[in-house]
């Protein structure tokens, strides 16, 4: 079974803090994604990566950056957390071929910024 | 931005009954992929069913089937013989040309 894990299920941070969200997949997938999930808005793509050290902006990259130093790990960074970044963050991965393949999701990190 | 619309924020169904969740989408491409994902309470999102737009036959996975109307850009999900474990958020999604879009979701409750 494909396993996608995220470093925290719940996280509480203060405004202005630097926040790291980690995602690890164990199936040698090429592509990894970061989404945020908000009620009434569904999932919105923040960034994705199709290879190590490669990244592409999604629909809402402002205020976020990413890092992919190893194939299995994709990190989302909030450089200076703000209250409007309070949300559920989902990581996903797919094998080579892109988004037309099934995406495998992590359990999510619910981030609260105070 | 090209969008995916789920017009039913919440639905409920009695156990063993059939329910249909609606989804419409927007795309200018002739080939694309459509998905239904399920997110049970406090559990990971999983794929329910996938449809390739160039295939006219509607996809089916056990109790789950779709009604894919390409001209109308409609992709509804039918759940037959609903079970309590079907209680979840359901998201419709469309992929084409490196662009993945999700709908806002439908919260389905299956009542005993």
JSON list of C-alpha atoms in Angstrom, two decimals:
[
{"chain": "A", "resi": 1, "resn": "UNK", "atom": "CA", "xyz": [0.00, 0.00, 0.00]},
{"chain": "A", "resi": 2, "resn": "UNK", "atom": "CA", "xyz": [1.08, 3.51, -0.77]},
{"chain": "A", "resi": 3, "resn": "UNK", "atom": "CA", "xyz": [1.68, 5.47, 2.35]},
{"chain": "A", "resi": 4, "resn": "UNK", "atom": "CA", "xyz": [1.77, 9.25, 2.54]},
{"chain": "A", "resi": 5, "resn": "UNK", "atom": "CA", "xyz": [2.52, 10.65, 5.96]},
{"chain": "A", "resi": 6, "resn": "UNK", "atom": "CA", "xyz": [2.50, 14.19, 7.27]},
{"chain": "A", "resi": 7, "resn": "UNK", "atom": "CA", "xyz": [4.56, 15.33, 10.22]},
{"chain": "A", "resi": 8, "resn": "UNK", "atom": "CA", "xyz": [1.70, 16.65, 12.36]},
{"chain": "A", "resi": 9, "resn": "UNK", "atom": "CA", "xyz": [-2.06, 16.19, 12.52]},
{"chain": "A", "resi": 10, "resn": "UNK", "atom": "CA", "xyz": [-2.59, 19.41, 14.47]},
{"chain": "A", "resi": 11, "resn": "UNK", "atom": "CA", "xyz": [-0.37, 22.46, 14.74]},
{"chain": "A", "resi": 12, "resn": "UNK", "atom": "CA", "xyz": [-0.83, 25.78, 16.51]},
{"chain": "A", "resi": 13, "resn": "UNK", "atom": "CA", "xyz": [1.50, 28.66, 15.64]},
{"chain": "A", "resi": 14, "resn": "UNK", "atom": "CA", "xyz": [1.75, 32.38, 16.29]},
{"chain": "A", "resi": 15, "resn": "UNK", "atom": "CA", "xyz": [1.50, 35.10, 13.68]},
{"chain": "A", "resi": 16, "resn": "UNK", "atom": "CA", "xyz": [4.90, 35.78, 12.16]},
{"chain": "A", "resi": 17, "resn": "UNK", "atom": "CA", "xyz": [6.39, 32.38, 12.96]},
{"chain": "A", "resi": 18, "resn": "UNK", "atom": "CA", "xyz": [8.11, 30.31, 10.31]},
{"chain": "A", "resi": 19, "resn": "UNK", "atom": "CA", "xyz": [6.23, 27.04, 9.87]},
{"chain": "A", "resi": 20, "resn": "UNK", "atom": "CA", "xyz": [7.39, 23.81, 8.29]},
{"chain": "A", "resi": 21, "resn": "UNK", "atom": "CA", "xyz": [4.98, 21.11, 7.15]},
{"chain": "A", "resi": 22, "resn": "UNK", "atom": "CA", "xyz": [6.60, 17.86, 6.13]},
{"chain": "A", "resi": 23, "resn": "UNK", "atom": "CA", "xyz": [5.27, 15.17, 3.82]},
{"chain": "A", "resi": 24, "resn": "UNK", "atom": "CA", "xyz": [6.85, 11.80, 3.10]},
{"chain": "A", "resi": 25, "resn": "UNK", "atom": "CA", "xyz": [5.75, 9.11, 0.64]},
{"chain": "A", "resi": 26, "resn": "UNK", "atom": "CA", "xyz": [7.14, 5.60, 0.50]},
{"chain": "A", "resi": 27, "resn": "UNK", "atom": "CA", "xyz": [6.27, 4.48, -3.03]},
{"chain": "A", "resi": 28, "resn": "UNK", "atom": "CA", "xyz": [8.93, 6.20, -5.10]},
{"chain": "A", "resi": 29, "resn": "UNK", "atom": "CA", "xyz": [6.38, 8.56, -6.66]},
{"chain": "A", "resi": 30, "resn": "UNK", "atom": "CA", "xyz": [7.62, 11.23, -9.02]},
{"chain": "A", "resi": 31, "resn": "UNK", "atom": "CA", "xyz": [5.00, 13.88, -8.33]},
{"chain": "A", "resi": 32, "resn": "UNK", "atom": "CA", "xyz": [4.06, 15.48, -5.04]},
{"chain": "A", "resi": 33, "resn": "UNK", "atom": "CA", "xyz": [1.49, 18.16, -4.26]},
{"chain": "A", "resi": 34, "resn": "UNK", "atom": "CA", "xyz": [0.48, 20.53, -1.49]},
{"chain": "A", "resi": 35, "resn": "UNK", "atom": "CA", "xyz": [-3.15, 21.62, -1.19]},
{"chain": "A", "resi": 36, "resn": "UNK", "atom": "CA", "xyz": [-5.08, 23.62, 1.30]},
{"chain": "A", "resi": 37, "resn": "UNK", "atom": "CA", "xyz": [-8.64, 22.65, 2.09]},
{"chain": "A", "resi": 38, "resn": "UNK", "atom": "CA", "xyz": [-11.16, 25.23, 3.26]},
{"chain": "A", "resi": 39, "resn": "UNK", "atom": "CA", "xyz": [-14.92, 24.81, 3.78]},
{"chain": "A", "resi": 40, "resn": "UNK", "atom": "CA", "xyz": [-16.87, 25.87, 0.71]},
{"chain": "A", "resi": 41, "resn": "UNK", "atom": "CA", "xyz": [-13.72, 26.14, -1.40]},
{"chain": "A", "resi": 42, "resn": "UNK", "atom": "CA", "xyz": [-12.65, 22.53, -1.71]},
{"chain": "A", "resi": 43, "resn": "UNK", "atom": "CA", "xyz": [-8.97, 21.83, -2.34]},
{"chain": "A", "resi": 44, "resn": "UNK", "atom": "CA", "xyz": [-6.74, 24.46, -3.87]},
{"chain": "A", "resi": 45, "resn": "UNK", "atom": "CA", "xyz": [-3.27, 23.69, -5.17]},
{"chain": "A", "resi": 46, "resn": "UNK", "atom": "CA", "xyz": [-0.43, 25.60, -3.54]},
{"chain": "A", "resi": 47, "resn": "UNK", "atom": "CA", "xyz": [2.63, 24.01, -5.16]},
{"chain": "A", "resi": 48, "resn": "UNK", "atom": "CA", "xyz": [3.58, 20.80, -6.86]},
{"chain": "A", "resi": 49, "resn": "UNK", "atom": "CA", "xyz": [6.84, 19.07, -7.70]},
{"chain": "A", "resi": 50, "resn": "UNK", "atom": "CA", "xyz": [7.47, 16.60, -10.52]},
{"chain": "A", "resi": 51, "resn": "UNK", "atom": "CA", "xyz": [11.05, 15.79, -9.60]},
{"chain": "A", "resi": 52, "resn": "UNK", "atom": "CA", "xyz": [13.69, 16.38, -6.97]},
{"chain": "A", "resi": 53, "resn": "UNK", "atom": "CA", "xyz": [14.56, 20.08, -6.69]},
{"chain": "A", "resi": 54, "resn": "UNK", "atom": "CA", "xyz": [11.82, 20.92, -9.19]},
{"chain": "A", "resi": 55, "resn": "UNK", "atom": "CA", "xyz": [8.73, 22.88, -8.21]},
{"chain": "A", "resi": 56, "resn": "UNK", "atom": "CA", "xyz": [5.83, 24.62, -9.88]},
{"chain": "A", "resi": 57, "resn": "UNK", "atom": "CA", "xyz": [3.40, 27.17, -8.48]},
{"chain": "A", "resi": 58, "resn": "UNK", "atom": "CA", "xyz": [-0.21, 26.21, -8.15]},
{"chain": "A", "resi": 59, "resn": "UNK", "atom": "CA", "xyz": [-3.18, 28.52, -7.82]},
{"chain": "A", "resi": 60, "resn": "UNK", "atom": "CA", "xyz": [-2.37, 30.07, -4.45]},
{"chain": "A", "resi": 61, "resn": "UNK", "atom": "CA", "xyz": [1.41, 30.13, -3.88]},
{"chain": "A", "resi": 62, "resn": "UNK", "atom": "CA", "xyz": [1.56, 33.52, -2.19]},
{"chain": "A", "resi": 63, "resn": "UNK", "atom": "CA", "xyz": [2.95, 33.31, 1.32]},
{"chain": "A", "resi": 64, "resn": "UNK", "atom": "CA", "xyz": [4.27, 29.78, 0.80]},
{"chain": "A", "resi": 65, "resn": "UNK", "atom": "CA", "xyz": [7.42, 28.13, -0.45]},
{"chain": "A", "resi": 66, "resn": "UNK", "atom": "CA", "xyz": [8.41, 24.48, -0.89]},
{"chain": "A", "resi": 67, "resn": "UNK", "atom": "CA", "xyz": [11.46, 22.29, -0.79]},
{"chain": "A", "resi": 68, "resn": "UNK", "atom": "CA", "xyz": [12.12, 18.90, -2.32]},
{"chain": "A", "resi": 69, "resn": "UNK", "atom": "CA", "xyz": [15.66, 17.79, -1.63]},
{"chain": "A", "resi": 70, "resn": "UNK", "atom": "CA", "xyz": [14.85, 14.08, -1.72]},
{"chain": "A", "resi": 71, "resn": "UNK", "atom": "CA", "xyz": [12.35, 12.24, -3.86]},
{"chain": "A", "resi": 72, "resn": "UNK", "atom": "CA", "xyz": [10.28, 10.97, -0.97]},
{"chain": "A", "resi": 73, "resn": "UNK", "atom": "CA", "xyz": [10.01, 14.24, 0.95]},
{"chain": "A", "resi": 74, "resn": "UNK", "atom": "CA", "xyz": [8.16, 17.44, 0.07]},
{"chain": "A", "resi": 75, "resn": "UNK", "atom": "CA", "xyz": [8.09, 20.29, 2.54]},
{"chain": "A", "resi": 76, "resn": "UNK", "atom": "CA", "xyz": [5.75, 23.27, 2.67]},
{"chain": "A", "resi": 77, "resn": "UNK", "atom": "CA", "xyz": [7.09, 26.40, 4.33]},
{"chain": "A", "resi": 78, "resn": "UNK", "atom": "CA", "xyz": [5.13, 29.35, 5.61]},
{"chain": "A", "resi": 79, "resn": "UNK", "atom": "CA", "xyz": [7.79, 32.05, 5.82]},
{"chain": "A", "resi": 80, "resn": "UNK", "atom": "CA", "xyz": [5.79, 34.28, 8.15]},
{"chain": "A", "resi": 81, "resn": "UNK", "atom": "CA", "xyz": [2.53, 32.70, 9.23]},
{"chain": "A", "resi": 82, "resn": "UNK", "atom": "CA", "xyz": [-0.61, 34.80, 9.13]},
{"chain": "A", "resi": 83, "resn": "UNK", "atom": "CA", "xyz": [-4.10, 34.16, 10.47]},
{"chain": "A", "resi": 84, "resn": "UNK", "atom": "CA", "xyz": [-5.49, 33.74, 6.95]},
{"chain": "A", "resi": 85, "resn": "UNK", "atom": "CA", "xyz": [-3.27, 30.69, 6.56]},
{"chain": "A", "resi": 86, "resn": "UNK", "atom": "CA", "xyz": [-5.29, 28.85, 9.20]},
{"chain": "A", "resi": 87, "resn": "UNK", "atom": "CA", "xyz": [-6.48, 25.83, 7.24]},
{"chain": "A", "resi": 88, "resn": "UNK", "atom": "CA", "xyz": [-6.22, 22.10, 6.61]},
{"chain": "A", "resi": 89, "resn": "UNK", "atom": "CA", "xyz": [-3.15, 21.25, 4.53]},
{"chain": "A", "resi": 90, "resn": "UNK", "atom": "CA", "xyz": [-3.10, 18.08, 2.47]},
{"chain": "A", "resi": 91, "resn": "UNK", "atom": "CA", "xyz": [-0.14, 16.49, 0.79]},
{"chain": "A", "resi": 92, "resn": "UNK", "atom": "CA", "xyz": [-0.54, 14.06, -2.11]},
{"chain": "A", "resi": 93, "resn": "UNK", "atom": "CA", "xyz": [1.62, 12.06, -4.47]},
{"chain": "A", "resi": 94, "resn": "UNK", "atom": "CA", "xyz": [1.25, 10.28, -7.80]},
{"chain": "A", "resi": 95, "resn": "UNK", "atom": "CA", "xyz": [3.54, 8.08, -9.86]},
{"chain": "A", "resi": 96, "resn": "UNK", "atom": "CA", "xyz": [5.06, 9.33, -13.07]},
{"chain": "A", "resi": 97, "resn": "UNK", "atom": "CA", "xyz": [2.48, 10.64, -15.53]},
{"chain": "A", "resi": 98, "resn": "UNK", "atom": "CA", "xyz": [1.04, 13.53, -13.66]},
{"chain": "A", "resi": 99, "resn": "UNK", "atom": "CA", "xyz": [-2.40, 14.37, -12.45]},
{"chain": "A", "resi": 100, "resn": "UNK", "atom": "CA", "xyz": [-4.32, 11.92, -14.57]},
{"chain": "A", "resi": 101, "resn": "UNK", "atom": "CA", "xyz": [-3.20, 9.20, -12.20]},
{"chain": "A", "resi": 102, "resn": "UNK", "atom": "CA", "xyz": [-4.81, 8.57, -8.85]},
{"chain": "A", "resi": 103, "resn": "UNK", "atom": "CA", "xyz": [-3.52, 10.91, -6.17]},
{"chain": "A", "resi": 104, "resn": "UNK", "atom": "CA", "xyz": [-2.62, 9.36, -2.82]},
{"chain": "A", "resi": 105, "resn": "UNK", "atom": "CA", "xyz": [-3.27, 11.70, 0.07]},
{"chain": "A", "resi": 106, "resn": "UNK", "atom": "CA", "xyz": [-1.77, 12.13, 3.49]},
{"chain": "A", "resi": 107, "resn": "UNK", "atom": "CA", "xyz": [-3.97, 12.47, 6.59]},
{"chain": "A", "resi": 108, "resn": "UNK", "atom": "CA", "xyz": [-3.71, 16.26, 6.60]},
{"chain": "A", "resi": 109, "resn": "UNK", "atom": "CA", "xyz": [-2.33, 18.85, 9.00]},
{"chain": "A", "resi": 110, "resn": "UNK", "atom": "CA", "xyz": [-4.81, 21.20, 10.60]},
{"chain": "A", "resi": 111, "resn": "UNK", "atom": "CA", "xyz": [-2.89, 24.42, 11.15]},
{"chain": "A", "resi": 112, "resn": "UNK", "atom": "CA", "xyz": [-4.16, 27.19, 13.39]},
{"chain": "A", "resi": 113, "resn": "UNK", "atom": "CA", "xyz": [-2.36, 30.53, 13.33]},
{"chain": "A", "resi": 114, "resn": "UNK", "atom": "CA", "xyz": [-3.13, 32.74, 16.32]},
{"chain": "B", "resi": 1, "resn": "UNK", "atom": "CA", "xyz": [-9.98, 29.83, -13.91]},
{"chain": "B", "resi": 2, "resn": "UNK", "atom": "CA", "xyz": [-11.75, 26.79, -15.19]},
{"chain": "B", "resi": 3, "resn": "UNK", "atom": "CA", "xyz": [-13.91, 25.43, -12.42]},
{"chain": "B", "resi": 4, "resn": "UNK", "atom": "CA", "xyz": [-15.61, 22.38, -10.98]},
{"chain": "B", "resi": 5, "resn": "UNK", "atom": "CA", "xyz": [-19.03, 22.92, -9.40]},
{"chain": "B", "resi": 6, "resn": "UNK", "atom": "CA", "xyz": [-20.78, 20.72, -6.89]},
{"chain": "B", "resi": 7, "resn": "UNK", "atom": "CA", "xyz": [-24.19, 22.23, -6.34]},
{"chain": "B", "resi": 8, "resn": "UNK", "atom": "CA", "xyz": [-25.17, 20.17, -3.29]},
{"chain": "B", "resi": 9, "resn": "UNK", "atom": "CA", "xyz": [-23.21, 21.19, -0.16]},
{"chain": "B", "resi": 10, "resn": "UNK", "atom": "CA", "xyz": [-24.96, 18.54, 1.93]},
{"chain": "B", "resi": 11, "resn": "UNK", "atom": "CA", "xyz": [-27.04, 15.46, 1.28]},
{"chain": "B", "resi": 12, "resn": "UNK", "atom": "CA", "xyz": [-28.43, 12.61, 3.28]},
{"chain": "B", "resi": 13, "resn": "UNK", "atom": "CA", "xyz": [-29.70, 9.17, 2.36]},
{"chain": "B", "resi": 14, "resn": "UNK", "atom": "CA", "xyz": [-31.17, 6.22, 4.20]},
{"chain": "B", "resi": 15, "resn": "UNK", "atom": "CA", "xyz": [-29.06, 3.12, 4.50]},
{"chain": "B", "resi": 16, "resn": "UNK", "atom": "CA", "xyz": [-29.58, 0.74, 1.54]},
{"chain": "B", "resi": 17, "resn": "UNK", "atom": "CA", "xyz": [-31.04, 3.52, -0.64]},
{"chain": "B", "resi": 18, "resn": "UNK", "atom": "CA", "xyz": [-29.48, 5.09, -3.74]},
{"chain": "B", "resi": 19, "resn": "UNK", "atom": "CA", "xyz": [-28.12, 8.62, -3.90]},
{"chain": "B", "resi": 20, "resn": "UNK", "atom": "CA", "xyz": [-26.69, 10.72, -6.72]},
{"chain": "B", "resi": 21, "resn": "UNK", "atom": "CA", "xyz": [-24.15, 13.49, -6.23]},
{"chain": "B", "resi": 22, "resn": "UNK", "atom": "CA", "xyz": [-23.90, 16.15, -8.93]},
{"chain": "B", "resi": 23, "resn": "UNK", "atom": "CA", "xyz": [-20.84, 17.68, -10.53]},
{"chain": "B", "resi": 24, "resn": "UNK", "atom": "CA", "xyz": [-20.36, 19.98, -13.48]},
{"chain": "B", "resi": 25, "resn": "UNK", "atom": "CA", "xyz": [-17.06, 21.22, -14.80]},
{"chain": "B", "resi": 26, "resn": "UNK", "atom": "CA", "xyz": [-15.56, 23.62, -17.22]},
{"chain": "B", "resi": 27, "resn": "UNK", "atom": "CA", "xyz": [-12.83, 22.84, -19.74]},
{"chain": "B", "resi": 28, "resn": "UNK", "atom": "CA", "xyz": [-11.80, 23.81, -23.23]},
{"chain": "B", "resi": 29, "resn": "UNK", "atom": "CA", "xyz": [-9.85, 20.58, -23.75]},
{"chain": "B", "resi": 30, "resn": "UNK", "atom": "CA", "xyz": [-11.17, 17.55, -25.59]},
{"chain": "B", "resi": 31, "resn": "UNK", "atom": "CA", "xyz": [-9.24, 15.09, -23.46]},
{"chain": "B", "resi": 32, "resn": "UNK", "atom": "CA", "xyz": [-9.20, 15.22, -19.69]},
{"chain": "B", "resi": 33, "resn": "UNK", "atom": "CA", "xyz": [-9.76, 13.08, -16.63]},
{"chain": "B", "resi": 34, "resn": "UNK", "atom": "CA", "xyz": [-12.47, 13.19, -14.02]},
{"chain": "B", "resi": 35, "resn": "UNK", "atom": "CA", "xyz": [-12.39, 11.85, -10.49]},
{"chain": "B", "resi": 36, "resn": "UNK", "atom": "CA", "xyz": [-14.51, 11.37, -7.43]},
{"chain": "B", "resi": 37, "resn": "UNK", "atom": "CA", "xyz": [-12.64, 11.34, -4.14]},
{"chain": "B", "resi": 38, "resn": "UNK", "atom": "CA", "xyz": [-14.04, 10.42, -0.74]},
{"chain": "B", "resi": 39, "resn": "UNK", "atom": "CA", "xyz": [-12.87, 11.93, 2.56]},
{"chain": "B", "resi": 40, "resn": "UNK", "atom": "CA", "xyz": [-14.35, 10.06, 5.55]},
{"chain": "B", "resi": 41, "resn": "UNK", "atom": "CA", "xyz": [-14.46, 11.90, 8.88]},
{"chain": "B", "resi": 42, "resn": "UNK", "atom": "CA", "xyz": [-10.92, 12.21, 10.28]},
{"chain": "B", "resi": 43, "resn": "UNK", "atom": "CA", "xyz": [-9.55, 9.85, 7.66]},
{"chain": "B", "resi": 44, "resn": "UNK", "atom": "CA", "xyz": [-7.47, 10.17, 4.52]},
{"chain": "B", "resi": 45, "resn": "UNK", "atom": "CA", "xyz": [-8.95, 11.08, 1.18]},
{"chain": "B", "resi": 46, "resn": "UNK", "atom": "CA", "xyz": [-9.18, 8.16, -1.23]},
{"chain": "B", "resi": 47, "resn": "UNK", "atom": "CA", "xyz": [-10.11, 7.73, -4.86]},
{"chain": "B", "resi": 48, "resn": "UNK", "atom": "CA", "xyz": [-13.60, 6.40, -5.49]},
{"chain": "B", "resi": 49, "resn": "UNK", "atom": "CA", "xyz": [-13.75, 6.35, -9.25]},
{"chain": "B", "resi": 50, "resn": "UNK", "atom": "CA", "xyz": [-11.95, 7.74, -12.30]},
{"chain": "B", "resi": 51, "resn": "UNK", "atom": "CA", "xyz": [-13.19, 8.49, -15.82]},
{"chain": "B", "resi": 52, "resn": "UNK", "atom": "CA", "xyz": [-11.19, 9.28, -18.94]},
{"chain": "B", "resi": 53, "resn": "UNK", "atom": "CA", "xyz": [-13.07, 11.75, -21.10]},
{"chain": "B", "resi": 54, "resn": "UNK", "atom": "CA", "xyz": [-12.34, 9.98, -24.38]},
{"chain": "B", "resi": 55, "resn": "UNK", "atom": "CA", "xyz": [-14.02, 6.83, -23.07]},
{"chain": "B", "resi": 56, "resn": "UNK", "atom": "CA", "xyz": [-17.75, 6.97, -23.60]},
{"chain": "B", "resi": 57, "resn": "UNK", "atom": "CA", "xyz": [-18.53, 4.09, -21.28]},
{"chain": "B", "resi": 58, "resn": "UNK", "atom": "CA", "xyz": [-19.38, 5.18, -17.77]},
{"chain": "B", "resi": 59, "resn": "UNK", "atom": "CA", "xyz": [-16.94, 3.98, -15.11]},
{"chain": "B", "resi": 60, "resn": "UNK", "atom": "CA", "xyz": [-18.18, 1.62, -12.40]},
{"chain": "B", "resi": 61, "resn": "UNK", "atom": "CA", "xyz": [-16.59, 0.41, -9.17]},
{"chain": "B", "resi": 62, "resn": "UNK", "atom": "CA", "xyz": [-18.83, -1.97, -7.27]},
{"chain": "B", "resi": 63, "resn": "UNK", "atom": "CA", "xyz": [-21.66, 0.13, -5.77]},
{"chain": "B", "resi": 64, "resn": "UNK", "atom": "CA", "xyz": [-20.28, 3.35, -7.26]},
{"chain": "B", "resi": 65, "resn": "UNK", "atom": "CA", "xyz": [-21.00, 4.41, -10.81]},
{"chain": "B", "resi": 66, "resn": "UNK", "atom": "CA", "xyz": [-20.89, 7.63, -12.77]},
{"chain": "B", "resi": 67, "resn": "UNK", "atom": "CA", "xyz": [-23.12, 9.26, -15.33]},
{"chain": "B", "resi": 68, "resn": "UNK", "atom": "CA", "xyz": [-20.70, 11.06, -17.63]},
{"chain": "B", "resi": 69, "resn": "UNK", "atom": "CA", "xyz": [-22.35, 13.48, -20.04]},
{"chain": "B", "resi": 70, "resn": "UNK", "atom": "CA", "xyz": [-19.48, 15.00, -22.03]},
{"chain": "B", "resi": 71, "resn": "UNK", "atom": "CA", "xyz": [-21.53, 17.49, -24.04]},
{"chain": "B", "resi": 72, "resn": "UNK", "atom": "CA", "xyz": [-23.18, 18.80, -20.89]},
{"chain": "B", "resi": 73, "resn": "UNK", "atom": "CA", "xyz": [-19.88, 18.68, -18.95]},
{"chain": "B", "resi": 74, "resn": "UNK", "atom": "CA", "xyz": [-21.59, 16.74, -16.21]},
{"chain": "B", "resi": 75, "resn": "UNK", "atom": "CA", "xyz": [-20.13, 13.97, -14.08]},
{"chain": "B", "resi": 76, "resn": "UNK", "atom": "CA", "xyz": [-22.48, 12.70, -11.39]},
{"chain": "B", "resi": 77, "resn": "UNK", "atom": "CA", "xyz": [-21.74, 9.92, -8.90]},
{"chain": "B", "resi": 78, "resn": "UNK", "atom": "CA", "xyz": [-24.36, 7.32, -8.04]},
{"chain": "B", "resi": 79, "resn": "UNK", "atom": "CA", "xyz": [-24.00, 5.31, -4.86]},
{"chain": "B", "resi": 80, "resn": "UNK", "atom": "CA", "xyz": [-26.22, 2.25, -4.73]},
{"chain": "B", "resi": 81, "resn": "UNK", "atom": "CA", "xyz": [-27.15, 0.32, -1.58]},
{"chain": "B", "resi": 82, "resn": "UNK", "atom": "CA", "xyz": [-25.72, 3.09, 0.61]},
{"chain": "B", "resi": 83, "resn": "UNK", "atom": "CA", "xyz": [-23.83, 1.95, 3.68]},
{"chain": "B", "resi": 84, "resn": "UNK", "atom": "CA", "xyz": [-23.00, 3.76, 6.91]},
{"chain": "B", "resi": 85, "resn": "UNK", "atom": "CA", "xyz": [-19.35, 3.73, 5.87]},
{"chain": "B", "resi": 86, "resn": "UNK", "atom": "CA", "xyz": [-20.21, 5.86, 2.86]},
{"chain": "B", "resi": 87, "resn": "UNK", "atom": "CA", "xyz": [-20.68, 8.84, 5.18]},
{"chain": "B", "resi": 88, "resn": "UNK", "atom": "CA", "xyz": [-18.00, 11.28, 4.02]},
{"chain": "B", "resi": 89, "resn": "UNK", "atom": "CA", "xyz": [-17.17, 14.41, 2.08]},
{"chain": "B", "resi": 90, "resn": "UNK", "atom": "CA", "xyz": [-17.12, 13.70, -1.63]},
{"chain": "B", "resi": 91, "resn": "UNK", "atom": "CA", "xyz": [-15.04, 15.80, -3.99]},
{"chain": "B", "resi": 92, "resn": "UNK", "atom": "CA", "xyz": [-15.33, 15.90, -7.75]},
{"chain": "B", "resi": 93, "resn": "UNK", "atom": "CA", "xyz": [-12.11, 16.79, -9.61]},
{"chain": "B", "resi": 94, "resn": "UNK", "atom": "CA", "xyz": [-11.02, 17.44, -13.18]},
{"chain": "B", "resi": 95, "resn": "UNK", "atom": "CA", "xyz": [-7.49, 17.19, -14.60]},
{"chain": "B", "resi": 96, "resn": "UNK", "atom": "CA", "xyz": [-6.12, 18.40, -17.91]},
{"chain": "B", "resi": 97, "resn": "UNK", "atom": "CA", "xyz": [-2.85, 19.97, -19.06]},
{"chain": "B", "resi": 98, "resn": "UNK", "atom": "CA", "xyz": [-1.20, 20.01, -15.65]},
{"chain": "B", "resi": 99, "resn": "UNK", "atom": "CA", "xyz": [-4.26, 21.70, -14.20]},
{"chain": "B", "resi": 100, "resn": "UNK", "atom": "CA", "xyz": [-6.06, 19.91, -11.37]},
{"chain": "B", "resi": 101, "resn": "UNK", "atom": "CA", "xyz": [-9.31, 21.38, -10.07]},
{"chain": "B", "resi": 102, "resn": "UNK", "atom": "CA", "xyz": [-11.49, 20.23, -7.21]},
{"chain": "B", "resi": 103, "resn": "UNK", "atom": "CA", "xyz": [-15.06, 21.11, -6.42]},
{"chain": "B", "resi": 104, "resn": "UNK", "atom": "CA", "xyz": [-16.13, 22.48, -3.05]},
{"chain": "B", "resi": 105, "resn": "UNK", "atom": "CA", "xyz": [-17.38, 19.07, -1.94]},
{"chain": "B", "resi": 106, "resn": "UNK", "atom": "CA", "xyz": [-20.66, 17.43, -0.92]},
{"chain": "B", "resi": 107, "resn": "UNK", "atom": "CA", "xyz": [-21.08, 16.22, 2.64]},
{"chain": "B", "resi": 108, "resn": "UNK", "atom": "CA", "xyz": [-23.03, 12.95, 2.49]},
{"chain": "B", "resi": 109, "resn": "UNK", "atom": "CA", "xyz": [-24.62, 11.43, 5.57]},
{"chain": "B", "resi": 110, "resn": "UNK", "atom": "CA", "xyz": [-25.98, 7.91, 5.46]},
{"chain": "B", "resi": 111, "resn": "UNK", "atom": "CA", "xyz": [-28.68, 7.43, 8.08]},
{"chain": "B", "resi": 112, "resn": "UNK", "atom": "CA", "xyz": [-29.46, 4.08, 9.71]}
]
